[in-house]
Tab-separated table of C-alpha atoms in Angstrom:
chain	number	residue	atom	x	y	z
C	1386	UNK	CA	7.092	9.666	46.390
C	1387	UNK	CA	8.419	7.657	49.262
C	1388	UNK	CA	11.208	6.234	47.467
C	1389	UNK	CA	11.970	9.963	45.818
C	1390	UNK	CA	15.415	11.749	46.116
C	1391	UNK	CA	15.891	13.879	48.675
C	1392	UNK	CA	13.883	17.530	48.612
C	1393	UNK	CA	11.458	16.040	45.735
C	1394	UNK	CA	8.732	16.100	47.909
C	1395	UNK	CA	9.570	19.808	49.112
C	1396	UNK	CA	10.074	19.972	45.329
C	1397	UNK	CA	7.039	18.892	44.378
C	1398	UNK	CA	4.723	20.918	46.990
C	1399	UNK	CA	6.759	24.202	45.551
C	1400	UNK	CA	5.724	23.710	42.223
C	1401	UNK	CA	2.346	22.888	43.194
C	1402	UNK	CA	2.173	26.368	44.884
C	1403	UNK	CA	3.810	27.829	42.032
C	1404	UNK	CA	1.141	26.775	39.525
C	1405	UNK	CA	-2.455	28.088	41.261
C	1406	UNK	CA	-3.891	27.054	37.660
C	1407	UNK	CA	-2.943	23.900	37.713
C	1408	UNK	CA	-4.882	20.514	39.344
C	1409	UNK	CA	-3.215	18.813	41.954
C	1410	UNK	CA	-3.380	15.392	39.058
C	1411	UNK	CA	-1.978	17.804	36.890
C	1412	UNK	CA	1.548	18.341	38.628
C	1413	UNK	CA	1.172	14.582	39.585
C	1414	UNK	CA	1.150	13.596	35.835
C	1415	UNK	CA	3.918	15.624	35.080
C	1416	UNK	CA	5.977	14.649	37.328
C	1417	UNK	CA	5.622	10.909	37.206
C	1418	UNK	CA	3.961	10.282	40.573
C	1419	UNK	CA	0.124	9.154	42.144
C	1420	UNK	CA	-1.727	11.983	42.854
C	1421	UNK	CA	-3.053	10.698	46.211
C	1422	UNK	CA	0.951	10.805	47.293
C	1423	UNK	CA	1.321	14.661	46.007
C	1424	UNK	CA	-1.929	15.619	47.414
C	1425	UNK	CA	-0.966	14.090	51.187
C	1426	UNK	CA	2.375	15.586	50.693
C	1427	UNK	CA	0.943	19.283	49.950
C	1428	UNK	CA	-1.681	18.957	53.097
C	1429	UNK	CA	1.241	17.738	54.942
C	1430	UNK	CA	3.259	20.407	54.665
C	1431	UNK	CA	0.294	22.802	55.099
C	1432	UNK	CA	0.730	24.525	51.518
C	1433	UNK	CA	-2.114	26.674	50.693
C	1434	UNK	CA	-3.159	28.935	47.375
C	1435	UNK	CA	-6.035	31.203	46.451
C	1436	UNK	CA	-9.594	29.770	47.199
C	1437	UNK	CA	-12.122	30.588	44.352
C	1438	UNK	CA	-11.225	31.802	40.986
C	1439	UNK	CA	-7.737	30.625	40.139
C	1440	UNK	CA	-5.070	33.633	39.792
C	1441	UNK	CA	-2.584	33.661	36.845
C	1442	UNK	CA	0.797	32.409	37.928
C	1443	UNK	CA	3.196	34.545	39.101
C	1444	UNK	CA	6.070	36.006	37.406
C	1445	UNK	CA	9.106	34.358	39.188
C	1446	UNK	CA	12.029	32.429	38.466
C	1447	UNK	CA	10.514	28.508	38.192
C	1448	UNK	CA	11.845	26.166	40.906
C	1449	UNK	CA	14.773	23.334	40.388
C	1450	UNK	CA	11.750	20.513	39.947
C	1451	UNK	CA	10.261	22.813	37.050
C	1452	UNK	CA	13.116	23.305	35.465
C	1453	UNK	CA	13.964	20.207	35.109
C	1454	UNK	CA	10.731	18.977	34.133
C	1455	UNK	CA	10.695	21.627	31.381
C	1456	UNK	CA	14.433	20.604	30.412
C	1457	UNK	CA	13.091	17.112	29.982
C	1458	UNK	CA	10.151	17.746	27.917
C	1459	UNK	CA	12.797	19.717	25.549
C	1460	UNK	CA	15.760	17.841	25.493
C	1461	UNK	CA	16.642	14.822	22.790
C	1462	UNK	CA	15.384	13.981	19.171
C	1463	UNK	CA	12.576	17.061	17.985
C	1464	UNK	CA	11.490	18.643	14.504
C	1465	UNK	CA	10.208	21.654	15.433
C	1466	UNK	CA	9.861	23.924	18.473
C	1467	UNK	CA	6.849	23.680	20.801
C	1468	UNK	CA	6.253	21.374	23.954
C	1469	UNK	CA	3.487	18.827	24.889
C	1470	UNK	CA	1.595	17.885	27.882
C	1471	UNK	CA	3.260	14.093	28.517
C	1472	UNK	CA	0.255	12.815	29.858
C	1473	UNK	CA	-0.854	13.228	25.998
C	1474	UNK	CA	0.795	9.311	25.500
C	1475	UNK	CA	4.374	10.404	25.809
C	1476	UNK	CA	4.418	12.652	23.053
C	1477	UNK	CA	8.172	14.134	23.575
C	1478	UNK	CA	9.120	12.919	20.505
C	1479	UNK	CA	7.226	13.400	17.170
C	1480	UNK	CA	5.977	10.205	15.653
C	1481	UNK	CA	8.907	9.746	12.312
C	1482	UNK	CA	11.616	9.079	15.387
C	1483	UNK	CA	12.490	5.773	15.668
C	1484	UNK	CA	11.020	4.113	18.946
C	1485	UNK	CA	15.129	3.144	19.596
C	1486	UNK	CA	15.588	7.273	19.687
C	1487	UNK	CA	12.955	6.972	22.550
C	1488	UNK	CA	14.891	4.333	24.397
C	1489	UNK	CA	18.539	5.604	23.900
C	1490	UNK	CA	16.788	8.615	25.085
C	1491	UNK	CA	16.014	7.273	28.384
C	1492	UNK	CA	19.012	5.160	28.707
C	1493	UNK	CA	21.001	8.101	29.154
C	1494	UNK	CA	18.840	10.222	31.558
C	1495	UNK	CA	17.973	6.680	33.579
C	1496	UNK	CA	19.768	8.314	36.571
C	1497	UNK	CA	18.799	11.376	36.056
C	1498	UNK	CA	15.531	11.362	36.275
C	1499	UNK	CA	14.521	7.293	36.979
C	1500	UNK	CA	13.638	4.951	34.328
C	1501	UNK	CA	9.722	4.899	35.403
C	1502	UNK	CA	9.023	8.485	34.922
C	1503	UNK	CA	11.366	8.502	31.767
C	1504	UNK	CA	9.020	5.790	30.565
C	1505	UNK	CA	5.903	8.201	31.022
C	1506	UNK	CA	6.883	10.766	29.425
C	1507	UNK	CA	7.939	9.503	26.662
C	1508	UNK	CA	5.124	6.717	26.069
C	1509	UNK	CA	7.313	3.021	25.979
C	1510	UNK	CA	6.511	0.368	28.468
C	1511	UNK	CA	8.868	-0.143	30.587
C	1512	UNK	CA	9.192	-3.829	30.151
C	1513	UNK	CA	10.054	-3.003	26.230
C	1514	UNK	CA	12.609	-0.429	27.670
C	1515	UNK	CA	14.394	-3.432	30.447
C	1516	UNK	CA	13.982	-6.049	27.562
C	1517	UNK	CA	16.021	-3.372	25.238
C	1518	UNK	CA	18.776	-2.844	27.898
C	1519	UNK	CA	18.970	-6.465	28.069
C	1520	UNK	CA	19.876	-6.983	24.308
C	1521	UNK	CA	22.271	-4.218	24.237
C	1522	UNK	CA	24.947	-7.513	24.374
C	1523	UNK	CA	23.804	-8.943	21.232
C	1524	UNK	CA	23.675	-5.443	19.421
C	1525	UNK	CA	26.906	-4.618	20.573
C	1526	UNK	CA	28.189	-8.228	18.780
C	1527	UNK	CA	26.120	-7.563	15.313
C	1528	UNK	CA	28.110	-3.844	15.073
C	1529	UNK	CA	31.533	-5.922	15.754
C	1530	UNK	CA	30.873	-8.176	13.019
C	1531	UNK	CA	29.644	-5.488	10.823
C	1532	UNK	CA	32.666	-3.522	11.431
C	1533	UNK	CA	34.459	-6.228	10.617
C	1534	UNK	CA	33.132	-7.507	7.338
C	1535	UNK	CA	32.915	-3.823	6.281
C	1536	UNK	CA	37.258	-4.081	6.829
C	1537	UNK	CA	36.948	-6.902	4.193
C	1538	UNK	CA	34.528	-5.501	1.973
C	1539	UNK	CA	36.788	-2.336	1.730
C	1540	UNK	CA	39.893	-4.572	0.780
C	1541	UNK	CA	37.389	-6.512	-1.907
C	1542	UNK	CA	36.428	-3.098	-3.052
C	1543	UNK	CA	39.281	-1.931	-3.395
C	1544	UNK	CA	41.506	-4.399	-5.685
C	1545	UNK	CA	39.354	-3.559	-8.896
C	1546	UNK	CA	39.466	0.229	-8.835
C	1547	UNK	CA	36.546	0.073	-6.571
C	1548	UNK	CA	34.155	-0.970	-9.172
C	1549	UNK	CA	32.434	-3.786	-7.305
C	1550	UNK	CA	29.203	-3.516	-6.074
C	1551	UNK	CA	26.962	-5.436	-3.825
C	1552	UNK	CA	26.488	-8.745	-6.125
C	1553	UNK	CA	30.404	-9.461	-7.278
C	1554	UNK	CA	31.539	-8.291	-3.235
C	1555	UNK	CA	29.322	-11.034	-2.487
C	1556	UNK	CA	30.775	-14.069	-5.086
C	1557	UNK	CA	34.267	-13.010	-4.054
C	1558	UNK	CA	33.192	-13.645	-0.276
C	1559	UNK	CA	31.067	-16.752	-0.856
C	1560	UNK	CA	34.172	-17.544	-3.220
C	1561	UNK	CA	36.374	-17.284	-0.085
C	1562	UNK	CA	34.421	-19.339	2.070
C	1563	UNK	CA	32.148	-16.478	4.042
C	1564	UNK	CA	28.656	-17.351	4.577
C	1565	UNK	CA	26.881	-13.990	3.784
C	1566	UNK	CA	23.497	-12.597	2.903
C	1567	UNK	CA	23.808	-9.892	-0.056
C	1568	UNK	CA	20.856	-7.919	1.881
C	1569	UNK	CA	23.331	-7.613	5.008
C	1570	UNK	CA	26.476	-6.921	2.214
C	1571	UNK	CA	24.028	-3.870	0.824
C	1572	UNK	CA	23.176	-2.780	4.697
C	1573	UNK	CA	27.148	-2.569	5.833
C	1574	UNK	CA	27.799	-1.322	2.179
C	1575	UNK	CA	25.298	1.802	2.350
C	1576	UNK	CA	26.271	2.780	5.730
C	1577	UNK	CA	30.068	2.694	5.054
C	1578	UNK	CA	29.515	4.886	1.386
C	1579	UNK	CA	30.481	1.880	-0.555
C	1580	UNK	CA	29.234	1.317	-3.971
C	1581	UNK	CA	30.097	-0.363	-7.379
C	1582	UNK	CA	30.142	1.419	-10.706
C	1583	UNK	CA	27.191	1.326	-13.180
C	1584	UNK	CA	28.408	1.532	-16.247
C	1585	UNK	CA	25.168	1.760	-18.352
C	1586	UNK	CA	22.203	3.960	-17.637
C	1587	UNK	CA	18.847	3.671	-18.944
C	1588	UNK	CA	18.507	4.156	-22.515
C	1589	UNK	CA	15.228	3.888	-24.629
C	1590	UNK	CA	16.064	2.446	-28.291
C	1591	UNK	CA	13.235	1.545	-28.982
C	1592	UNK	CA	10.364	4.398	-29.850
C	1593	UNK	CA	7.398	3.094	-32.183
C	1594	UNK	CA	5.978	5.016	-34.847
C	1595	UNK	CA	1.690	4.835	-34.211
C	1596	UNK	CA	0.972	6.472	-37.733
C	1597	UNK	CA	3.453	3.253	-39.193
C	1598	UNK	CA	2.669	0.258	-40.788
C	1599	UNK	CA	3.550	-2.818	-38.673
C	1600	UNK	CA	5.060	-5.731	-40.721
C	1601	UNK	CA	3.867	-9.370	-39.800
C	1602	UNK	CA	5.176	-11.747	-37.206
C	1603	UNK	CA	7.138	-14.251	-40.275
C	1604	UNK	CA	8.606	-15.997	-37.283
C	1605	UNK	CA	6.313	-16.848	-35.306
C	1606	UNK	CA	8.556	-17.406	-32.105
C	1607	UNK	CA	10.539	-19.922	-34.474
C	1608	UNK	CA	13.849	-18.560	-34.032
C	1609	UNK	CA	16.108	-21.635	-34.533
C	1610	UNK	CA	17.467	-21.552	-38.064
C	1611	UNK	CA	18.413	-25.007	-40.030
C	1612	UNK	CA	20.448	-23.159	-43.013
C	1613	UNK	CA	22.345	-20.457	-43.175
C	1614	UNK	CA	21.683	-17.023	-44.697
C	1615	UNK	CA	17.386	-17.960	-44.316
C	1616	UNK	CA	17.001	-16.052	-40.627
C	1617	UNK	CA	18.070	-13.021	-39.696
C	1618	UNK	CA	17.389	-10.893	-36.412
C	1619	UNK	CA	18.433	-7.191	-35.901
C	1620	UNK	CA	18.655	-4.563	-32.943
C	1621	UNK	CA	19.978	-1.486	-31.563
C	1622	UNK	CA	22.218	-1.267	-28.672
C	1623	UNK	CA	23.690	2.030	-26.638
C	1624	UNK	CA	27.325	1.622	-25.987
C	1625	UNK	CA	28.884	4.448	-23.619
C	1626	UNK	CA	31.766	5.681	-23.966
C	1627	UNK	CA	34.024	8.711	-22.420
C	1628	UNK	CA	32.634	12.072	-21.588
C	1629	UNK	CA	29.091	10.439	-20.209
C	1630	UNK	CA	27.765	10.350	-24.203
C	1631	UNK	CA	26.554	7.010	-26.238
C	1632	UNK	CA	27.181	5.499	-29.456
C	1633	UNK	CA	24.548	3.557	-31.195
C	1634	UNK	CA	25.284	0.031	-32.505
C	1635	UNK	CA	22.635	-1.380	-35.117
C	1636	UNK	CA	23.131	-5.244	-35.621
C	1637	UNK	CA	21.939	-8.096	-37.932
C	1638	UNK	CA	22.649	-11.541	-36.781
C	1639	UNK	CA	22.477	-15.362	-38.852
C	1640	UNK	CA	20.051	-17.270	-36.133
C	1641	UNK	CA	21.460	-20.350	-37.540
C	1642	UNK	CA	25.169	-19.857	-37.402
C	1643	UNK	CA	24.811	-16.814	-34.611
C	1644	UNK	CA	27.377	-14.792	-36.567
C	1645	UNK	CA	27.232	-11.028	-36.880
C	1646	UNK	CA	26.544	-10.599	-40.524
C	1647	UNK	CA	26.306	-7.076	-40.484
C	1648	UNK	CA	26.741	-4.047	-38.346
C	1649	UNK	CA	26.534	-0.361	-37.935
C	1650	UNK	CA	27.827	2.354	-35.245
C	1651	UNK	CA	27.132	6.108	-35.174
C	1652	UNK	CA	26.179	8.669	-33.139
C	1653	UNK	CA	22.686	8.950	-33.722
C	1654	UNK	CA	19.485	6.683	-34.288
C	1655	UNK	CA	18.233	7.148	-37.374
C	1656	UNK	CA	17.400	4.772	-40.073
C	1657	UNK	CA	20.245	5.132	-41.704
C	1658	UNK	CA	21.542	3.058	-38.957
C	1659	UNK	CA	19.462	0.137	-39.546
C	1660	UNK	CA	19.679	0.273	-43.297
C	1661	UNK	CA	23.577	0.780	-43.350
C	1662	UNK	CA	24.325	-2.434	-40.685
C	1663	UNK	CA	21.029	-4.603	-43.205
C	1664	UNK	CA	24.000	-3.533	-46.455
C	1665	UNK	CA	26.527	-4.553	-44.396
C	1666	UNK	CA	24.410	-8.231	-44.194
C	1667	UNK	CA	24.151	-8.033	-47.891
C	1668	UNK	CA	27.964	-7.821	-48.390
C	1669	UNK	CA	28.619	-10.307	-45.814
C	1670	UNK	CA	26.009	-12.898	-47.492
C	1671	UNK	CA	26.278	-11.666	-51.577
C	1672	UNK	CA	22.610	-11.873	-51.093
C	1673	UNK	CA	19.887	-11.544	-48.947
C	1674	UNK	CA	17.188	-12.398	-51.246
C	1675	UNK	CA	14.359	-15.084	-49.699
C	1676	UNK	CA	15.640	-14.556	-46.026
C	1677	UNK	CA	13.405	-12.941	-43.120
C	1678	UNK	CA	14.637	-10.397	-41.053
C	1679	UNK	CA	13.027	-10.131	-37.279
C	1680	UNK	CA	13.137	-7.075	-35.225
C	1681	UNK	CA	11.492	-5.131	-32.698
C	1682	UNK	CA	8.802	-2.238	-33.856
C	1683	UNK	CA	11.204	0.943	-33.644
C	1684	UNK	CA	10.497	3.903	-36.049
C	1685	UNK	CA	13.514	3.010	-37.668
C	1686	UNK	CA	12.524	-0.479	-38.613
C	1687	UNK	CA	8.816	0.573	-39.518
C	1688	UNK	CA	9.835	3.638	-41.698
C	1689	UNK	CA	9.026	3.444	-45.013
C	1690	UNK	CA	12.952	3.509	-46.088
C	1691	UNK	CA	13.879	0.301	-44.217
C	1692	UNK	CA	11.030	-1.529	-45.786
């Protein structure tokens, strides 16, 4: 308390006097200081309350040193309403805010109310808080260069209709010569509200039928084809188009030559999908007769029709 503003000490005895419920280490913890100091400072100045039983407090108007205290235990980053004792660990804060909150807290009351007590209340060593202030350099530096890279992502962004995202941004800049991380490109791209266009979403084709009968494996992971017209493979794709709606495409591709020998599009996925893209084969080819047709184990390449 020696090195204390001005009037803290008269401060401090008030509130003592004020509070004839509360311990002497009480007010001492929550205001910041050694007990042993308050306590000479209140027989000091000769202050005196009720012997015995301790009376209620009285109903005045709190002093400046309360109301401050009481402004600080309030005041910054809170969910909820309510106060805590800070000799609880430093519990100002509740535990989701970020221990930065707690520092750029008590960066900008340091004059206030002095960095040690800040540190107190709010539970962070003060070494952690100094070593903080002391990087504020280097964090200042990372935010210029962020700024800056999210000026050039912007201009990236920008030339293709803003369809880029976070892997093709990153190309064109590697392309350029810029030594960048994609993690950092996703970081500067989230907090700017930059983001490329997906044009597909997730869309099952491929729904097996348990009650169906499964055909073998003729195969066998062999998928290389010598001759023509002998190997065939076939699938079912989603294509979208406008108006956020899908049309289906049913192939059947030569393994050997990798041509498209047959296909099918509609707007649904039924068999007779399949079956009209495996006529379109037979067209293509004349015949299909002693070639083996792989594909996956949809209900429309397991139902009975197909086979």
């Amino acid at each position: 308390m020696k090195h204390c503003p001005p009037g803290f000490k008269a401060d401090a005895v008030a509130l003592y006097e004020s509070r004839p419920e509360a311990t002497v280490r009480s007010v001492a913890a929550d205001l910041g200081v050694n007990p042993e100091r308050l306590r000479n400072g209140v027989r000091v100045a000769g202050a005196s309350r009720p012997r015995g039983r301790r009376a209620e407090a009285p109903a005045e108007p709190p002093t400046p040193l309360e109301a401050e205290n009481a402004a600080l235990r309030n005041e910054g980053p809170r969910t909820g309403g309510g106060t805590r004792d800070p000799a609880e660990g430093g519990q100002v804060f509740r535990r989701q805010d970020a221990l930065v909150n707690r520092f750029q807290f008590a960066a900008g009351y340091r004059r206030r109310y002095g960095v040690k007590r800040l540190c107190t209340v709010l539970g962070i060593a003060r070494s952690s808080f100094c070593c903080w202030r002391g990087t504020g350099s280097g964090r200042a530096a990372r935010q210029a260069a962020d700024a800056a890279l999210a000026v050039r992502i912007r201009a990236v962004h920008r030339e293709p209709d803003g369809t880029y995202g976070v892997r093709r941004i990153t190309a064109g800049l590697r392309d350029d010569g810029e030594r960048i991380n994609h993690k950092r490109m996703a970081r500067v791209m989230r907090s700017t509200g930059l983001a490329g266009v997906r044009l597909r979403r997730g869309h099952r084709t491929t729904i097996a039928d348990s009650s169906a009968v499964k055909a073998p494996d003729l195969i066998g992971r062999d998928y290389p084809a010598s001759e023509p017209n002998t190997k065939y493979v076939g699938d079912i794709t989603c294509l979208p188009v406008n108006g956020g709606k899908f049309l289906c495409l049913a192939t059947v591709i030569d393994l050997a030559s990798r041509r498209l020998a047959g296909r099918a599009i509609a707007d649904h996925m039924r068999t007779d999908l399949v079956i009209d893209a495996l006529a379109a084969a037979e067209r293509t080819r004349g015949s299909l007769a002693g070639a083996v047709t792989h594909t996956d184990h949809g209900a429309q390449y397991t139902s009975r029709a197909f086979r």
